[in-house]
């Protein structure tokens, strides 16, 4: 029995160590605070460790991201500042379709550095941010994101499209500010 | 006009074969769609290139917490498995401790005397008796000749826990009190004996003092008397 537990811990640690950067990165991008991200990531790992015998063995990374996202939603979200999801999507204020003229120059995305992208990501409304993060940063499929966030797959598709459109706007603002593109020369 | 969400899903590889064909047909007729798809793809790639966050310290803290959890679970498991055994051990320890405390069979427990006296019916009740103690049946070894103010009201003998007890009801000017002698007592089981050799306490809701001398235990108890008054009487009895 003791050997079984030792082996179980080893198995958990092997998988957890591989996905921990993703878990921590997601926690950091959700909370936007390193201290809170450490608490969130560690609590998620502890919960996962305690529930490891209930893991179905299919996709450990998705399982971990589900834990960290749900934990954030249930525990940390109330304390967070900044934009919240709701009005943008429900009132249809945000237009997901970018006009061709608004499309950024190809060079823009190559010139962007991590800090600028992270800051733009941080400005996204929360539900858009979660969807874009899980899709584009963590590489999860729509179905997995739908299960993690507990919304229909159509809502995931919509949030990703709208989140990306808004992120593109923020990135373009940066590009204009930093001189990567000039006004009127964004195509 | 194609739905922009389809373009994003196309980049993400999330379309059915029919939807994919629909998007690709639209791209062939609308070149701007290709630009949009390219922009979406580049933006997606930009996010995918974000550097990993430094988190070695946090991972080390996680491992430390796993170790704590394992330790707690081991303890909980041990306690869960052996709880009955531990309870039995504790009870046995208490029982053995109690037995060891009673290892001296000749010791006298104060409760034993109190219980014996409380149920006592003196065979010689004589409330009016004014016999001097010098003429009483008090054992000869007691120097009672000087206790002219104390009279014997009654006396009884009984055996408790294998020891002979002699209970004497006495009276002085203030009232009656009980004097009990337990013969063959090695000691009195108590922890609060004062330096003067007297044990002070309560028996049958009345103040009681006890002392041990020359193989016998003595108990003196009376209502409405302080321990000091009882000690003064004991001094007279001595």
Short mmCIF file of C-alpha atoms in Angstrom, two decimals, chain A residues 15-174:
data_model
loop_
_atom_site.label_atom_id
_atom_site.label_comp_id
_atom_site.label_asym_id
_atom_site.label_seq_id
_atom_site.Cartn_x
_atom_site.Cartn_y
_atom_site.Cartn_z
CA UNK A 15 2.82 14.87 -15.09
CA UNK A 16 2.35 17.87 -12.84
CA UNK A 17 5.90 19.11 -13.32
CA UNK A 18 5.39 19.11 -17.08
CA UNK A 19 2.17 21.14 -16.97
CA UNK A 20 2.99 23.37 -14.02
CA UNK A 21 4.36 26.22 -16.19
CA UNK A 22 1.02 26.25 -18.03
CA UNK A 23 -0.91 26.16 -14.77
CA UNK A 24 1.16 28.91 -13.25
CA UNK A 25 1.10 30.99 -16.44
CA UNK A 26 -2.68 30.69 -16.64
CA UNK A 27 -2.99 31.59 -12.97
CA UNK A 28 -0.77 34.62 -13.50
CA UNK A 29 -2.71 35.77 -16.56
CA UNK A 30 -5.99 35.32 -14.75
CA UNK A 31 -5.07 37.02 -11.49
CA UNK A 32 -2.51 39.49 -12.93
CA UNK A 33 -0.72 39.27 -9.59
CA UNK A 34 2.30 37.05 -9.02
CA UNK A 35 1.51 36.57 -5.35
CA UNK A 36 -2.09 35.55 -6.03
CA UNK A 37 -0.97 33.41 -8.95
CA UNK A 38 1.37 31.48 -6.65
CA UNK A 39 -1.45 30.89 -4.18
CA UNK A 40 -3.87 29.91 -6.93
CA UNK A 41 -1.46 27.59 -8.73
CA UNK A 42 -0.37 25.89 -5.52
CA UNK A 43 -3.93 25.42 -4.32
CA UNK A 44 -4.86 23.97 -7.70
CA UNK A 45 -1.93 21.55 -7.53
CA UNK A 46 -2.85 20.48 -4.02
CA UNK A 47 -6.46 19.86 -5.04
CA UNK A 48 -5.33 17.93 -8.08
CA UNK A 49 -2.96 15.85 -5.98
CA UNK A 50 -5.69 15.01 -3.50
CA UNK A 51 -8.10 14.11 -6.30
CA UNK A 52 -5.56 12.35 -8.53
CA UNK A 53 -7.20 8.96 -7.99
CA UNK A 54 -10.31 10.37 -9.67
CA UNK A 55 -8.42 11.62 -12.76
CA UNK A 56 -9.68 9.71 -15.80
CA UNK A 57 -6.20 9.53 -17.33
CA UNK A 58 -7.01 11.18 -20.65
CA UNK A 59 -5.73 14.79 -20.72
CA UNK A 60 -3.85 15.83 -17.62
CA UNK A 61 -3.17 19.36 -18.82
CA UNK A 62 -6.84 20.04 -19.58
CA UNK A 63 -7.78 18.56 -16.20
CA UNK A 64 -5.30 20.81 -14.41
CA UNK A 65 -6.39 23.90 -16.33
CA UNK A 66 -9.98 23.09 -15.48
CA UNK A 67 -9.10 22.98 -11.80
CA UNK A 68 -7.15 26.23 -11.84
CA UNK A 69 -9.82 28.04 -13.90
CA UNK A 70 -12.70 26.86 -11.74
CA UNK A 71 -10.78 27.67 -8.60
CA UNK A 72 -10.13 31.15 -9.91
CA UNK A 73 -13.77 31.65 -10.89
CA UNK A 74 -15.10 30.38 -7.58
CA UNK A 75 -12.60 31.87 -5.22
CA UNK A 76 -10.53 34.64 -6.68
CA UNK A 77 -12.74 36.38 -9.17
CA UNK A 78 -14.69 38.41 -6.62
CA UNK A 79 -11.47 40.01 -5.48
CA UNK A 80 -10.27 40.91 -8.92
CA UNK A 81 -10.37 44.39 -10.32
CA UNK A 82 -10.71 45.38 -13.92
CA UNK A 83 -13.18 44.62 -16.69
CA UNK A 84 -15.71 41.86 -16.19
CA UNK A 85 -17.50 39.83 -18.78
CA UNK A 86 -21.11 40.49 -19.55
CA UNK A 87 -22.08 43.72 -21.16
CA UNK A 88 -19.69 43.53 -24.08
CA UNK A 89 -21.02 40.20 -25.19
CA UNK A 90 -24.63 40.53 -24.21
CA UNK A 91 -25.13 44.01 -25.61
CA UNK A 92 -23.26 43.15 -28.77
CA UNK A 93 -21.13 46.26 -28.42
CA UNK A 94 -18.03 44.52 -29.60
CA UNK A 95 -18.00 43.77 -33.30
CA UNK A 96 -16.00 40.62 -33.86
CA UNK A 97 -15.48 41.21 -37.53
CA UNK A 98 -12.52 43.38 -38.31
CA UNK A 99 -12.63 45.45 -41.39
CA UNK A 100 -9.88 44.77 -43.85
CA UNK A 101 -8.55 48.26 -43.33
CA UNK A 102 -8.11 47.57 -39.62
CA UNK A 103 -6.06 44.45 -40.14
CA UNK A 104 -2.57 44.91 -38.73
CA UNK A 105 0.46 44.80 -40.85
CA UNK A 106 2.09 41.37 -40.83
CA UNK A 107 5.19 42.93 -39.40
CA UNK A 108 3.33 44.24 -36.37
CA UNK A 109 2.89 40.85 -34.73
CA UNK A 110 6.53 40.00 -35.34
CA UNK A 111 7.68 43.16 -33.59
CA UNK A 112 5.49 42.73 -30.52
CA UNK A 113 7.26 41.62 -27.40
CA UNK A 114 5.89 39.44 -24.62
CA UNK A 115 5.28 42.21 -22.11
CA UNK A 116 3.13 44.19 -24.56
CA UNK A 117 1.08 41.13 -25.44
CA UNK A 118 0.68 40.21 -21.79
CA UNK A 119 -0.54 43.71 -21.01
CA UNK A 120 -3.01 43.65 -23.87
CA UNK A 121 -4.24 40.23 -22.74
CA UNK A 122 -4.71 41.59 -19.24
CA UNK A 123 -7.05 44.25 -20.57
CA UNK A 124 -9.45 41.72 -22.07
CA UNK A 125 -12.73 41.10 -20.26
CA UNK A 126 -12.34 38.04 -18.14
CA UNK A 127 -14.39 35.45 -20.02
CA UNK A 128 -12.83 36.50 -23.34
CA UNK A 129 -9.40 36.32 -21.72
CA UNK A 130 -10.00 32.81 -20.41
CA UNK A 131 -11.19 31.59 -23.80
CA UNK A 132 -8.31 33.18 -25.73
CA UNK A 133 -5.75 32.03 -23.18
CA UNK A 134 -6.91 28.45 -23.21
CA UNK A 135 -7.13 28.38 -26.98
CA UNK A 136 -4.12 30.36 -28.18
CA UNK A 137 -1.66 30.14 -25.28
CA UNK A 138 -2.45 26.67 -23.99
CA UNK A 139 -3.61 25.17 -27.28
CA UNK A 140 -6.80 23.54 -26.03
CA UNK A 141 -9.62 22.51 -28.36
CA UNK A 142 -12.99 24.25 -28.26
CA UNK A 143 -14.61 21.19 -26.70
CA UNK A 144 -12.06 21.17 -23.88
CA UNK A 145 -12.52 24.89 -23.29
CA UNK A 146 -16.30 24.39 -23.22
CA UNK A 147 -15.89 21.71 -20.55
CA UNK A 148 -13.47 23.79 -18.51
CA UNK A 149 -15.59 26.93 -18.57
CA UNK A 150 -18.89 25.04 -18.46
CA UNK A 151 -20.45 26.86 -21.42
CA UNK A 152 -21.73 25.58 -24.81
CA UNK A 153 -19.19 25.18 -27.56
CA UNK A 154 -20.92 27.93 -29.58
CA UNK A 155 -20.28 30.35 -26.76
CA UNK A 156 -16.62 29.36 -26.73
CA UNK A 157 -16.38 30.01 -30.46
CA UNK A 158 -18.02 33.40 -30.03
CA UNK A 159 -15.82 34.38 -27.08
CA UNK A 160 -12.67 33.42 -28.92
CA UNK A 161 -13.65 35.44 -32.01
CA UNK A 162 -14.64 38.48 -29.96
CA UNK A 163 -11.70 38.19 -27.61
CA UNK A 164 -9.25 38.01 -30.47
CA UNK A 165 -10.87 40.99 -32.17
CA UNK A 166 -10.58 43.06 -29.03
CA UNK A 167 -7.03 41.88 -28.42
CA UNK A 168 -6.12 42.86 -31.97
CA UNK A 169 -7.47 46.35 -31.28
CA UNK A 170 -5.34 46.64 -28.12
CA UNK A 171 -2.27 45.35 -29.96
CA UNK A 172 -2.80 47.83 -32.77
CA UNK A 173 -3.07 50.64 -30.24
CA UNK A 174 0.31 49.55 -28.91
#
